[in-house]
Coordinates of C-alpha atoms in Angstrom, one line a residue:
M187 CA -28.6 -5.5 -14.4
A188 CA -28.7 -9.1 -15.6
M189 CA -25.3 -10.7 -16.5
E190 CA -25.1 -12.2 -20.0
L191 CA -24.1 -15.8 -20.1
N192 CA -21.3 -16.7 -22.5
P193 CA -21.9 -20.2 -24.0
D194 CA -18.2 -20.9 -24.2
S195 CA -17.6 -20.1 -20.6
A196 CA -20.6 -22.1 -19.6
I197 CA -19.2 -25.1 -21.3
Q198 CA -15.9 -24.6 -19.7
T199 CA -17.7 -24.4 -16.3
I200 CA -19.3 -27.7 -17.0
L201 CA -16.1 -29.4 -18.1
P202 CA -13.7 -30.3 -15.3
S203 CA -10.4 -28.4 -15.2
T204 CA -7.0 -30.0 -15.7
A205 CA -6.1 -29.7 -12.1
A206 CA -9.3 -31.3 -10.9
T207 CA -8.9 -34.1 -13.4
E208 CA -5.5 -35.0 -11.9
T209 CA -7.0 -35.7 -8.5
T210 CA -9.9 -37.9 -9.7
P211 CA -9.8 -41.7 -9.1
L212 CA -9.7 -42.3 -12.9
S213 CA -6.5 -40.2 -13.1
S214 CA -4.9 -42.1 -10.2
S215 CA -5.7 -45.4 -11.8
L216 CA -3.8 -44.5 -15.0
D217 CA -0.7 -46.1 -13.4
D218 CA -2.5 -49.4 -13.5
L219 CA -0.9 -51.5 -16.2
P220 CA -4.0 -53.1 -17.8
L221 CA -5.7 -49.7 -18.2
R222 CA -2.6 -48.2 -19.7
K223 CA -2.5 -51.0 -22.2
V224 CA -6.1 -50.4 -23.1
L225 CA -5.4 -46.7 -23.6
Q226 CA -2.3 -47.6 -25.7
K227 CA -4.3 -50.0 -27.8
I228 CA -7.0 -47.3 -28.5
S229 CA -4.3 -44.8 -29.4
D230 CA -2.7 -47.3 -31.8
E231 CA -6.0 -48.0 -33.5
L232 CA -6.7 -44.4 -34.0
R233 CA -3.2 -43.7 -35.2
E234 CA -3.5 -46.4 -37.8
V235 CA -6.7 -44.9 -39.1
A236 CA -5.0 -41.6 -39.5
R237 CA -2.3 -42.9 -41.7
R238 CA -2.8 -42.0 -45.4
E239 CA -2.0 -45.6 -46.5
T240 CA -5.1 -46.7 -44.6
N241 CA -7.3 -44.7 -46.9
S242 CA -10.0 -44.0 -44.3
K243 CA -13.5 -43.1 -45.5
L244 CA -13.1 -40.0 -43.4
R245 CA -10.8 -38.7 -46.2
D246 CA -13.5 -39.4 -48.8
R247 CA -14.9 -36.4 -50.8
N248 CA -18.1 -38.3 -51.6
F249 CA -21.1 -38.0 -49.2
D250 CA -22.8 -41.2 -50.2
G251 CA -23.4 -44.1 -47.8
L252 CA -23.3 -42.1 -44.6
N253 CA -24.9 -44.8 -42.4
T254 CA -23.1 -47.8 -43.9
F255 CA -19.3 -47.4 -44.3
L256 CA -18.4 -45.4 -41.2
P257 CA -19.8 -47.8 -38.6
D258 CA -18.2 -50.7 -40.5
E259 CA -14.8 -48.9 -40.5
L260 CA -15.0 -48.1 -36.8
R261 CA -16.0 -51.7 -36.0
T262 CA -13.3 -53.4 -38.1
M263 CA -10.3 -51.0 -37.7
C264 CA -11.0 -49.8 -34.2
P265 CA -12.7 -52.7 -32.4
L266 CA -11.8 -51.6 -28.9
S267 CA -12.9 -48.0 -29.5
Y268 CA -16.1 -49.2 -31.1
K269 CA -16.8 -51.4 -28.1
I270 CA -16.3 -48.6 -25.6
L271 CA -18.4 -46.1 -27.5
S272 CA -21.1 -48.7 -28.0
E273 CA -21.3 -49.3 -24.3
M274 CA -21.4 -45.6 -23.6
L275 CA -24.3 -45.1 -26.0
E276 CA -26.0 -48.4 -25.2
L277 CA -26.0 -49.3 -28.9
D278 CA -28.0 -52.4 -28.3
C279 CA -31.1 -50.3 -27.7
Y280 CA -32.5 -48.3 -30.6
S281 CA -29.3 -49.0 -32.6
E282 CA -30.5 -47.4 -35.8
Q283 CA -31.1 -44.1 -34.1
K284 CA -27.7 -44.1 -32.4
I285 CA -25.5 -44.9 -35.4
A286 CA -25.4 -41.2 -36.5
P287 CA -24.3 -40.0 -33.0
L288 CA -21.7 -42.8 -32.9
T289 CA -20.2 -41.9 -36.2
L290 CA -20.3 -38.2 -35.4
I291 CA -18.3 -38.8 -32.2
Y292 CA -15.8 -40.9 -34.1
G293 CA -15.5 -38.2 -36.8
I294 CA -14.8 -35.5 -34.3
I295 CA -12.2 -37.5 -32.5
M296 CA -10.4 -38.3 -35.7
F297 CA -10.6 -34.7 -36.9
K298 CA -8.9 -33.5 -33.8
R299 CA -6.1 -36.0 -34.3
C300 CA -5.7 -35.4 -38.0
R301 CA -7.2 -32.4 -39.9
E302 CA -7.4 -34.4 -43.2
L303 CA -10.0 -36.7 -41.7
S304 CA -12.7 -34.0 -42.2
Y305 CA -15.6 -35.9 -43.7
F306 CA -18.2 -34.9 -41.1
Q307 CA -16.8 -31.4 -40.7
R308 CA -17.3 -30.8 -44.4
L309 CA -20.8 -32.2 -44.3
N310 CA -21.7 -30.1 -41.3
S311 CA -20.3 -27.0 -43.0
L312 CA -22.6 -27.5 -45.9
I313 CA -25.6 -27.9 -43.6
L314 CA -24.7 -24.7 -41.9
A315 CA -24.2 -23.0 -45.3
D316 CA -27.6 -24.2 -46.4
S317 CA -29.1 -22.7 -43.2
S318 CA -27.4 -19.3 -43.9
A319 CA -25.3 -19.5 -40.7
N320 CA -23.1 -16.5 -40.0
T321 CA -19.3 -16.5 -39.3
E322 CA -19.7 -16.5 -35.6
V323 CA -21.7 -19.8 -35.7
Y324 CA -19.0 -21.4 -37.9
E325 CA -16.2 -20.2 -35.5
R326 CA -18.0 -21.5 -32.4
F327 CA -18.7 -25.0 -33.9
N328 CA -15.2 -25.2 -35.4
K329 CA -13.7 -24.8 -32.0
Y330 CA -15.3 -28.0 -30.9
G331 CA -14.4 -29.9 -34.1
F332 CA -17.9 -29.9 -35.5
C333 CA -17.3 -28.1 -38.7
L334 CA -14.7 -26.3 -40.8
T335 CA -14.2 -22.5 -41.0
K336 CA -16.7 -20.5 -43.1
N337 CA -14.2 -19.8 -45.9
K338 CA -13.7 -23.5 -46.5
K339 CA -17.3 -24.0 -47.7
Y340 CA -16.4 -22.6 -51.1
K341 CA -13.8 -25.2 -51.7
I342 CA -16.2 -27.9 -50.6
Q343 CA -18.8 -26.7 -53.1
D344 CA -16.2 -26.7 -55.8
D345 CA -15.4 -30.4 -54.9
I346 CA -19.0 -31.3 -55.1
G347 CA -19.3 -29.5 -58.5
M348 CA -16.5 -31.6 -59.8
H349 CA -18.2 -34.7 -58.5
F350 CA -21.4 -33.7 -60.4
L351 CA -19.4 -33.2 -63.6
D352 CA -18.0 -36.8 -63.1
K353 CA -21.5 -38.0 -62.7
V354 CA -22.5 -36.3 -65.9
A355 CA -19.6 -37.9 -67.7
E356 CA -20.6 -41.3 -66.4
E357 CA -24.2 -40.9 -67.7
V358 CA -23.0 -39.7 -71.1
K359 CA -20.6 -42.6 -71.3
A360 CA -23.5 -44.9 -70.8
G361 CA -25.2 -43.4 -73.8
K362 CA -27.6 -40.9 -72.1
T363 CA -28.4 -37.6 -73.8
F364 CA -29.2 -34.3 -71.9
S365 CA -30.6 -30.8 -72.3
F366 CA -29.8 -27.4 -70.8
V367 CA -32.2 -25.1 -69.2
L368 CA -31.4 -21.4 -68.6
D369 CA -33.0 -18.7 -66.6
N370 CA -32.0 -15.2 -65.5
I371 CA -31.4 -14.7 -61.8
D372 CA -31.4 -11.2 -60.4
W373 CA -30.8 -9.7 -57.0
E374 CA -30.0 -6.4 -55.5
E375 CA -26.9 -5.5 -53.6
R376 CA -27.8 -2.8 -51.0
V377 CA -25.3 -0.4 -49.6
H378 CA -25.2 0.6 -45.9
E379 CA -24.5 4.3 -46.5
M380 CA -25.8 5.6 -49.8
R381 CA -23.8 8.3 -51.5
S382 CA -23.6 9.7 -55.1
D383 CA -20.9 7.1 -55.8
N384 CA -22.2 4.4 -53.6
Q385 CA -25.7 3.3 -54.7
N386 CA -27.7 0.1 -54.6
K387 CA -26.8 -2.1 -57.5
S388 CA -28.9 -4.7 -59.4
V389 CA -26.9 -7.8 -60.3
H390 CA -28.0 -9.8 -63.3
A391 CA -26.8 -13.4 -63.8
V392 CA -27.7 -16.6 -65.7
A393 CA -28.4 -19.8 -63.9
T394 CA -28.0 -23.1 -65.8
S395 CA -28.9 -26.7 -65.1
L396 CA -28.4 -29.9 -67.0
V397 CA -31.2 -32.4 -67.2
F398 CA -30.8 -36.0 -68.6
D399 CA -33.4 -37.3 -70.9
R400 CA -35.6 -40.2 -69.6
V401 CA -36.9 -41.2 -73.0
S402 CA -34.5 -42.5 -75.6
S403 CA -34.7 -41.1 -79.2
S404 CA -31.8 -43.0 -80.6
H405 CA -34.0 -45.2 -82.7
L406 CA -35.1 -42.3 -85.0
E407 CA -33.3 -40.9 -87.9
D408 CA -31.2 -37.7 -87.4
E409 CA -30.1 -36.7 -90.9
E410 CA -32.5 -34.1 -92.4
P411 CA -35.4 -31.9 -91.2
Q412 CA -38.8 -33.4 -91.5
Q413 CA -40.2 -30.9 -94.0
S414 CA -39.2 -27.9 -96.1
L415 CA -40.8 -24.7 -94.7
A416 CA -41.4 -23.4 -98.3
E417 CA -43.6 -26.4 -99.0
T418 CA -45.4 -26.5 -95.7
D419 CA -49.1 -25.5 -95.4
I420 CA -48.9 -23.5 -92.1
V421 CA -52.7 -23.2 -91.8
N422 CA -53.2 -27.0 -91.8
L423 CA -50.1 -27.5 -89.6
V424 CA -51.5 -25.5 -86.7
E425 CA -55.0 -27.1 -86.9
L426 CA -55.7 -30.0 -84.6
E427 CA -55.5 -33.4 -86.3
E428 CA -58.2 -36.0 -85.8
T429 CA -56.2 -37.9 -83.2
E430 CA -55.5 -34.7 -81.3
L431 CA -59.1 -33.8 -81.3
V432 CA -60.0 -37.1 -79.8
E433 CA -57.2 -36.8 -77.2
Q434 CA -58.3 -33.4 -76.1
F435 CA -62.0 -34.5 -76.0
N436 CA -61.1 -37.4 -73.7
S437 CA -59.0 -35.0 -71.5
Y438 CA -62.1 -32.8 -71.0
K439 CA -64.2 -35.9 -70.2
K440 CA -61.8 -37.1 -67.6
I441 CA -61.7 -33.7 -65.8
A442 CA -65.6 -33.5 -65.8
A443 CA -65.8 -37.1 -64.6
E444 CA -63.5 -36.6 -61.7
I445 CA -65.6 -33.6 -60.5
L446 CA -68.8 -35.5 -61.1
Y447 CA -68.2 -38.6 -59.0
E448 CA -66.1 -36.8 -56.3
Q449 CA -68.7 -34.0 -55.6
I450 CA -72.0 -35.6 -56.4
P451 CA -72.8 -38.7 -54.3
A452 CA -75.5 -40.0 -56.8
F453 CA -72.7 -40.6 -59.4
S454 CA -70.1 -42.2 -57.1
F455 CA -70.8 -45.5 -59.0
L456 CA -69.0 -44.1 -62.0
K457 CA -65.7 -43.9 -60.1
N458 CA -64.6 -47.3 -61.6
C459 CA -65.3 -46.2 -65.1
N460 CA -62.2 -45.6 -67.1
I461 CA -60.9 -43.1 -69.7
D462 CA -57.5 -44.2 -71.1
L463 CA -55.2 -41.2 -71.3
S464 CA -51.9 -43.1 -70.8
S465 CA -49.0 -42.0 -72.8
E466 CA -46.5 -44.0 -74.8
Y467 CA -43.7 -43.4 -72.3
E468 CA -45.7 -43.5 -69.1
A469 CA -43.2 -45.8 -67.3
E470 CA -40.2 -43.6 -68.3
M471 CA -41.9 -40.4 -67.1
K472 CA -42.4 -41.9 -63.7
S473 CA -38.7 -42.3 -63.1
K474 CA -36.7 -39.7 -61.2
S475 CA -34.9 -37.2 -63.3
V476 CA -31.1 -36.6 -63.0
V477 CA -30.6 -32.8 -62.6
V478 CA -27.2 -31.3 -62.3
P479 CA -26.9 -27.5 -61.4
F480 CA -24.1 -25.7 -63.1
P481 CA -22.2 -22.6 -62.0
V482 CA -24.1 -19.3 -62.1
L483 CA -22.7 -17.0 -64.9
L484 CA -22.5 -13.3 -64.0
K485 CA -23.9 -12.3 -67.4
D486 CA -26.9 -10.2 -68.4
E487 CA -29.0 -12.0 -70.9
K488 CA -30.5 -8.7 -72.2
K489 CA -27.2 -7.9 -73.8
Y490 CA -26.2 -9.8 -76.9
S491 CA -22.5 -9.3 -76.1
E492 CA -23.0 -11.2 -72.8
I493 CA -25.5 -13.8 -73.9
V494 CA -23.0 -14.9 -76.6
D495 CA -20.5 -15.5 -73.8
V496 CA -23.1 -17.7 -72.1
M497 CA -23.5 -19.7 -75.3
V498 CA -19.8 -20.1 -75.6
Q499 CA -19.6 -21.4 -72.0
L500 CA -22.3 -23.9 -72.8
E501 CA -20.3 -25.1 -75.8
T502 CA -17.2 -25.4 -73.5
W503 CA -19.2 -27.5 -71.0
I504 CA -20.5 -29.8 -73.7
H505 CA -16.9 -30.4 -75.0
E506 CA -15.6 -31.0 -71.4
I507 CA -18.4 -33.5 -70.7
Y508 CA -17.8 -35.5 -73.8
M509 CA -14.0 -35.4 -73.2
K510 CA -14.5 -36.7 -69.7
A511 CA -16.8 -39.4 -71.0
G512 CA -14.1 -40.5 -73.6
K513 CA -16.4 -39.7 -76.5
I514 CA -13.9 -37.3 -78.1
P515 CA -10.2 -36.8 -77.7
D516 CA -8.9 -34.4 -75.1
I517 CA -7.8 -31.4 -77.2
R518 CA -6.9 -29.3 -74.1
S519 CA -3.5 -31.0 -73.9
E520 CA -2.6 -30.3 -77.5
S521 CA -0.1 -27.6 -78.1
V522 CA -1.3 -24.5 -79.9
D523 CA 0.9 -23.1 -82.7
T524 CA 1.6 -19.5 -81.8
S525 CA 4.4 -19.1 -84.4
S526 CA 1.9 -17.4 -86.8
P527 CA 2.3 -13.7 -86.6
D528 CA -1.5 -13.2 -87.0
P529 CA -3.3 -16.0 -85.3
V530 CA -7.0 -16.4 -86.2
T531 CA -9.3 -15.7 -83.3
S532 CA -13.1 -15.4 -83.0
P533 CA -14.1 -11.7 -83.1
S534 CA -15.9 -10.4 -80.0
I535 CA -19.5 -9.3 -80.3
P536 CA -19.9 -5.5 -80.0
S537 CA -21.9 -4.4 -77.0
T538 CA -24.4 -2.6 -79.3
A539 CA -24.9 -5.6 -81.6
A540 CA -28.4 -6.7 -82.5
S541 CA -29.8 -9.8 -84.1
R542 CA -32.3 -9.9 -86.9
P543 CA -35.9 -9.9 -85.6
D544 CA -36.7 -13.4 -86.9
Q545 CA -33.3 -14.9 -86.2
P546 CA -33.5 -17.0 -89.3
L547 CA -30.2 -18.8 -89.1
S548 CA -30.9 -20.0 -85.6
H549 CA -33.6 -22.3 -86.9
V550 CA -31.6 -23.9 -89.7
H551 CA -30.5 -27.4 -89.1
P552 CA -26.7 -27.3 -88.6
A553 CA -24.7 -28.7 -91.5
T554 CA -22.4 -31.7 -90.6
D555 CA -18.7 -30.7 -90.4
P556 CA -16.4 -33.7 -91.0
T557 CA -13.7 -32.1 -88.9
D558 CA -16.0 -31.6 -85.9
P559 CA -15.5 -34.3 -83.2
L560 CA -19.1 -33.7 -82.1
A561 CA -20.5 -33.6 -85.6
N562 CA -23.7 -35.5 -84.6
T563 CA -24.2 -34.1 -81.2
R564 CA -27.1 -31.6 -80.6
V565 CA -28.0 -30.5 -77.1
P566 CA -31.5 -28.8 -76.7
C567 CA -31.7 -25.6 -74.6
Y568 CA -34.8 -24.4 -72.9
G569 CA -35.7 -21.0 -71.5
D570 CA -38.5 -18.5 -71.2
Q571 CA -39.6 -16.3 -74.0
L572 CA -36.8 -13.7 -73.5
S573 CA -34.2 -16.3 -73.1
R574 CA -35.2 -18.1 -76.2
V575 CA -35.1 -15.0 -78.3
R576 CA -31.8 -13.9 -76.9
L577 CA -30.2 -17.3 -77.3
A578 CA -31.5 -17.6 -80.9
G579 CA -30.2 -14.2 -81.6
A580 CA -26.8 -15.2 -80.3
K581 CA -26.7 -18.2 -82.7
D582 CA -27.8 -15.9 -85.5
L583 CA -24.9 -13.5 -84.8
R584 CA -22.4 -16.4 -84.8
A585 CA -23.8 -18.1 -87.8
G586 CA -21.0 -16.9 -90.1
C587 CA -18.1 -18.3 -88.1
H588 CA -15.8 -20.9 -89.6
T589 CA -16.0 -23.8 -87.1
A590 CA -19.0 -25.7 -85.7
R591 CA -17.9 -24.7 -82.1
D592 CA -17.7 -21.0 -83.0
R593 CA -21.1 -21.3 -84.7
L594 CA -22.6 -22.8 -81.5
D595 CA -23.9 -25.7 -83.7
H596 CA -24.0 -28.1 -80.8
I597 CA -26.7 -26.1 -78.9
H598 CA -29.7 -26.9 -81.0
P599 CA -32.6 -26.4 -80.9
I600 CA -33.5 -23.6 -78.6
K601 CA -37.0 -24.1 -77.2
V602 CA -39.4 -22.1 -75.1
A603 CA -40.4 -23.9 -71.9
D604 CA -43.9 -24.6 -70.8
W605 CA -44.3 -23.0 -67.4
H606 CA -43.8 -19.5 -68.6
C607 CA -46.3 -20.2 -71.4
K608 CA -48.8 -21.4 -68.8
R609 CA -48.2 -18.3 -66.7
S610 CA -48.8 -16.1 -69.7
F611 CA -52.1 -18.0 -70.5
L612 CA -53.3 -17.4 -66.9
K613 CA -52.5 -13.8 -67.3
L614 CA -54.6 -13.8 -70.5
V615 CA -57.4 -15.4 -68.5
F616 CA -57.3 -12.8 -65.8
K617 CA -57.2 -10.0 -68.4
M618 CA -60.4 -11.4 -69.8
L619 CA -62.3 -12.3 -66.7
Y620 CA -60.9 -10.3 -63.8
K621 CA -61.6 -6.7 -64.8
N622 CA -65.3 -6.8 -63.7
S623 CA -66.4 -5.1 -60.5
G624 CA -66.1 -7.1 -57.3
R625 CA -69.9 -6.6 -56.7
A626 CA -70.8 -8.6 -59.8
K627 CA -71.6 -12.0 -58.4
G628 CA -69.9 -15.0 -59.9
T629 CA -66.9 -13.2 -61.4
L630 CA -63.3 -13.8 -60.5
R631 CA -63.1 -10.4 -58.8
F632 CA -66.2 -11.3 -56.7
F633 CA -64.7 -14.5 -55.4
R634 CA -61.4 -12.8 -54.8
E635 CA -63.1 -10.2 -52.5
K636 CA -65.4 -12.8 -51.0
L637 CA -62.6 -15.2 -50.0
Q638 CA -60.3 -12.3 -49.2
R639 CA -57.5 -13.5 -51.4
R640 CA -55.6 -10.3 -51.2
N641 CA -52.5 -11.7 -53.0
V642 CA -54.5 -12.3 -56.2
T643 CA -53.9 -9.5 -58.7
Q644 CA -54.6 -9.1 -62.4
D645 CA -50.9 -9.0 -63.2
I646 CA -50.3 -12.5 -61.8
K647 CA -47.6 -11.3 -59.5
H648 CA -48.2 -14.2 -57.2
Y649 CA -48.7 -17.0 -59.7
E650 CA -49.6 -19.9 -57.4
E651 CA -52.2 -18.0 -55.5
C652 CA -53.8 -16.7 -58.7
E653 CA -53.9 -20.2 -60.2
Q654 CA -55.4 -21.7 -57.0
L655 CA -58.2 -19.2 -57.1
F656 CA -59.0 -19.8 -60.8
I657 CA -58.9 -23.6 -60.4
S658 CA -61.2 -23.4 -57.4
V659 CA -63.7 -21.1 -59.3
G660 CA -63.4 -23.3 -62.4
K661 CA -64.3 -26.4 -60.4
S662 CA -67.3 -24.6 -58.9
Y663 CA -68.5 -23.6 -62.3
T664 CA -68.1 -27.1 -63.6
L665 CA -70.1 -28.5 -60.7
A666 CA -72.8 -25.9 -61.3
A667 CA -72.8 -26.9 -65.0
L668 CA -73.1 -30.6 -64.1
L669 CA -76.0 -29.9 -61.7
H670 CA -77.8 -27.9 -64.5
F671 CA -77.1 -30.7 -67.0
F672 CA -78.6 -33.4 -64.8
G673 CA -81.5 -31.1 -63.5
M674 CA -80.4 -31.2 -59.9
S675 CA -80.9 -28.4 -57.3
D676 CA -77.9 -29.4 -55.2
V677 CA -75.3 -32.1 -54.8
D678 CA -77.6 -34.3 -52.6
D679 CA -80.5 -34.2 -55.0
S680 CA -81.4 -37.0 -57.4
P681 CA -80.8 -36.4 -61.2
Q682 CA -83.9 -35.5 -63.2
N683 CA -82.3 -35.3 -66.6
N684 CA -79.9 -37.8 -68.2
V685 CA -80.9 -40.3 -65.5
P686 CA -78.7 -43.4 -65.3
P687 CA -80.7 -46.6 -66.1
H688 CA -80.5 -49.2 -63.4
D689 CA -79.7 -52.2 -65.7
A690 CA -77.4 -50.4 -68.2
D691 CA -73.7 -50.8 -68.7
Y692 CA -72.1 -48.2 -66.5
Q693 CA -69.2 -47.7 -68.9
Q694 CA -71.5 -47.1 -71.8
Y695 CA -73.6 -44.6 -69.8
F696 CA -70.4 -42.9 -68.6
D697 CA -69.2 -42.4 -72.2
T698 CA -72.6 -41.3 -73.5
V699 CA -73.5 -38.8 -70.9
L700 CA -70.1 -37.2 -70.6
D701 CA -69.8 -36.9 -74.4
K702 CA -73.1 -35.1 -74.4
F703 CA -71.9 -32.8 -71.6
V704 CA -68.6 -31.9 -73.2
N705 CA -70.3 -31.2 -76.6
E706 CA -73.0 -29.0 -75.0
Y707 CA -70.9 -26.9 -72.6
L708 CA -67.4 -26.9 -73.9
L709 CA -67.3 -27.5 -77.6
S710 CA -70.6 -25.9 -78.8
K711 CA -70.1 -22.8 -81.0
P712 CA -71.5 -19.5 -79.7
H713 CA -74.4 -18.0 -81.5
S714 CA -73.3 -15.4 -84.1
Q715 CA -74.5 -11.9 -84.0
S716 CA -76.3 -12.4 -87.3
N717 CA -78.7 -14.9 -85.7
Q718 CA -79.9 -12.4 -83.2
T719 CA -82.7 -10.0 -83.8
L720 CA -82.5 -6.4 -82.9
D721 CA -84.7 -6.9 -79.9
E722 CA -82.5 -9.8 -78.5
Q723 CA -79.7 -9.0 -76.2
P724 CA -76.8 -11.4 -75.6
D725 CA -76.9 -13.3 -72.3
Q726 CA -73.7 -11.9 -70.9
I727 CA -73.8 -14.0 -67.8
K728 CA -74.1 -17.2 -69.8
E729 CA -71.3 -16.1 -72.1
Y730 CA -69.0 -15.2 -69.1
S731 CA -69.8 -18.6 -67.5
L732 CA -69.1 -20.6 -70.6
C733 CA -65.9 -18.6 -71.3
L734 CA -64.6 -19.2 -67.8
L735 CA -65.6 -22.9 -68.0
R736 CA -63.7 -23.5 -71.3
L737 CA -60.6 -21.6 -70.2
F738 CA -60.6 -23.6 -67.0
F739 CA -60.7 -26.9 -68.9
I740 CA -57.8 -25.8 -71.1
L741 CA -55.7 -24.9 -68.1
K742 CA -56.6 -28.0 -66.2
S743 CA -55.8 -30.3 -69.1
L744 CA -52.5 -28.5 -69.4
K745 CA -51.7 -29.1 -65.7
D746 CA -52.7 -32.8 -66.0
A747 CA -50.6 -33.3 -69.0
V748 CA -47.6 -31.8 -67.2
K749 CA -48.1 -33.9 -64.1
L750 CA -48.4 -37.2 -66.0
G751 CA -45.5 -36.2 -68.3
D752 CA -47.5 -36.5 -71.5
G753 CA -45.4 -34.8 -74.1
D754 CA -47.8 -35.6 -77.0
R755 CA -50.7 -33.9 -75.2
L756 CA -48.6 -30.9 -74.4
A757 CA -47.8 -30.6 -78.1
T758 CA -51.6 -30.6 -78.8
I759 CA -52.3 -28.0 -76.2
R760 CA -49.7 -25.6 -77.7
K761 CA -51.9 -25.5 -80.8
I762 CA -54.9 -24.5 -78.7
L763 CA -52.8 -21.9 -76.8
L764 CA -51.6 -20.4 -80.1
K765 CA -55.1 -19.3 -81.1
H766 CA -55.9 -17.8 -77.7
F767 CA -52.6 -15.9 -77.6
K768 CA -53.1 -14.6 -81.2
S769 CA -56.7 -13.5 -80.6
H770 CA -55.8 -11.2 -77.7
S771 CA -53.7 -8.1 -77.9
G772 CA -50.6 -8.0 -75.7
H773 CA -49.9 -11.8 -76.0
N774 CA -48.6 -11.9 -79.6
T775 CA -45.1 -12.7 -78.3
Y776 CA -46.2 -16.0 -76.9
A777 CA -48.4 -16.6 -80.0
I778 CA -45.1 -16.4 -82.0
E779 CA -43.4 -18.8 -79.5
M780 CA -46.2 -21.3 -79.9
L781 CA -45.9 -21.1 -83.7
I782 CA -42.1 -21.5 -83.6
S783 CA -42.5 -24.5 -81.2
I784 CA -45.0 -26.1 -83.6
L785 CA -42.7 -25.5 -86.6
Q786 CA -39.7 -26.9 -84.8
D787 CA -41.7 -30.0 -83.9
K788 CA -43.1 -30.6 -87.4
V789 CA -40.7 -28.9 -89.8
F790 CA -37.3 -27.6 -88.7
L791 CA -36.1 -30.5 -86.6
T792 CA -35.2 -34.0 -87.5
K793 CA -37.4 -36.8 -86.2
R794 CA -34.9 -37.6 -83.4
Q795 CA -34.6 -34.0 -82.3
A796 CA -38.4 -33.4 -82.3
H797 CA -38.9 -36.6 -80.3
Q798 CA -36.2 -35.7 -77.8
T799 CA -37.5 -32.1 -77.2
R800 CA -41.1 -33.3 -76.9
W801 CA -40.3 -35.5 -73.9
A802 CA -37.4 -33.6 -72.4
S803 CA -39.3 -30.5 -71.4
L804 CA -40.5 -32.0 -68.1
V805 CA -38.7 -33.0 -64.9
N806 CA -39.6 -35.4 -62.2
S807 CA -37.6 -34.5 -59.1
R808 CA -39.0 -37.1 -56.8
G809 CA -40.0 -40.0 -59.0
G810 CA -43.4 -41.6 -59.2
S811 CA -46.6 -40.9 -61.0
G812 CA -48.0 -37.4 -61.2
N813 CA -44.8 -35.6 -60.0
N814 CA -43.6 -34.1 -63.2
I815 CA -43.1 -30.3 -63.5
E816 CA -42.0 -28.0 -66.3
I817 CA -38.3 -27.8 -66.8
D818 CA -38.3 -24.0 -66.4
L819 CA -40.3 -24.2 -63.2
M820 CA -37.6 -26.6 -61.8
Q821 CA -35.0 -23.9 -62.6
E822 CA -37.1 -21.2 -61.0
N823 CA -37.2 -23.3 -57.8
L824 CA -33.4 -23.7 -57.9
N825 CA -33.0 -20.0 -58.3
R826 CA -35.1 -19.4 -55.3
E827 CA -32.8 -21.7 -53.3
L828 CA -29.7 -19.9 -54.6
K829 CA -31.1 -16.5 -53.4
K830 CA -31.4 -17.7 -49.8

């Protein structure tokens, strides 16, 4: 039977025992005076670092500047210790790679001398927590001074949370504005032994993040809504304006052009031709977003009694942030008059309460209260369709309260986010195009079976895989349409139709031929049934192909607008999505959301609020061009990390 090796005993076997150490030449040389002075000097240096008056960086609660301040501190405050460790590590060779081990050794030594100098131990505890390490791993590493115990990680996370709140206050103090994004986060707690009184339990919570705006809206007026709903022509409002039609037309041209010169070698000369789709705030949308996760609230957003508590917590956070930033006085220190026998308190919401279906008062522009310290402060809040409805319902339930804080006036407007809209649109696409048999060549179902994409389903359970399949099929259909348009049999053939002249202006030819392609394949109106004779049958293959092609261009233009951070183009695409959602049963909820979003953008909100929400719905976590994502997708990614 093989004997198990205990790592702790193995390390003790490698390390010399105390008795053995006393007989070594090094131990016998301790009586030598120069060496004793060296050791005393090292001890004095380390003792001086451990003093609280020294304010060592190892006491710091901030994890910035890891590779800068610790080597400097060791070099200046402990020169002898630094010299010995440098010689032991041969710091002259590959010094950049050896700074981290040097500072780690220094951190462990100081932690063993003074428990308050736990900079590295707290950092390593967070790394272990992120890796889902168990208690045994923590205990083993803690024994060697590498990390703290497992129960200390919660205190560290609270300290980091307070640091984040200070960061938010600094940004607000500098004049920045921000938005909230909410999403439900659910998980299941499984029991080991299931009984009648001990069952698996589903836990519902609400995760929140704060995202700072990258585009300033302070130059616009913020007094009154842009229009009166009673005087608004809704039909004209949801129609695409002339500039929006041109913008969408150019978006389709760019998508077709990229496939044309990338896939067909004969048109590679068009690669340098340009279609200008730059947005007004292109530079700002390339900058990295500042995202601050907030604590998870154990509330169920499907219950109005609990979603009101979530809104109250958001109001509390807003007031705390502006108090920390010095924008409003700190009212927490003021004494409360409790001498009144019947103090006025906000009534609680009954658990069975329900909001009105249209939540009318949630869309009304909040009236300015002269006694409100945050009278001109409005923080947008984003969420999916359910979150928007519930949050708007909570505001509607609180609309009759006496103060602006109780009415939740500072959380306005409540907007539906774009990723869930895109997901619903893809679900509509699959509902239209996926239900055919897998033996019908050219259909989505056919390519799913042909490519063995087993995780692609009609209910879009795996969104990314379903989107990848549709984008791939859409590009293939676009390539086939381009080959048909130019009279080519394959990508290596020469064009027979719409042939580029040798001495023509490439840009002019580029615009002319792509305008013709877009008008013929994407914007042409289908033949009505009245134009067909009784003997004529509709070409269902052609209709299916054109339908797939047009839906692909809508989805691709939506994805491109998100990546580039083009808020204006997203507002245009919402008008297009509105008609598609409305024309298909089962998607009326998102048709309503698109209509509400358009009304907010053009009617309900002030110019400043409309401008802010138009450009605040996207997040760039890395910085750079083409790295923007929807704000609710960012929250979904954070939720996935929280569940690990």
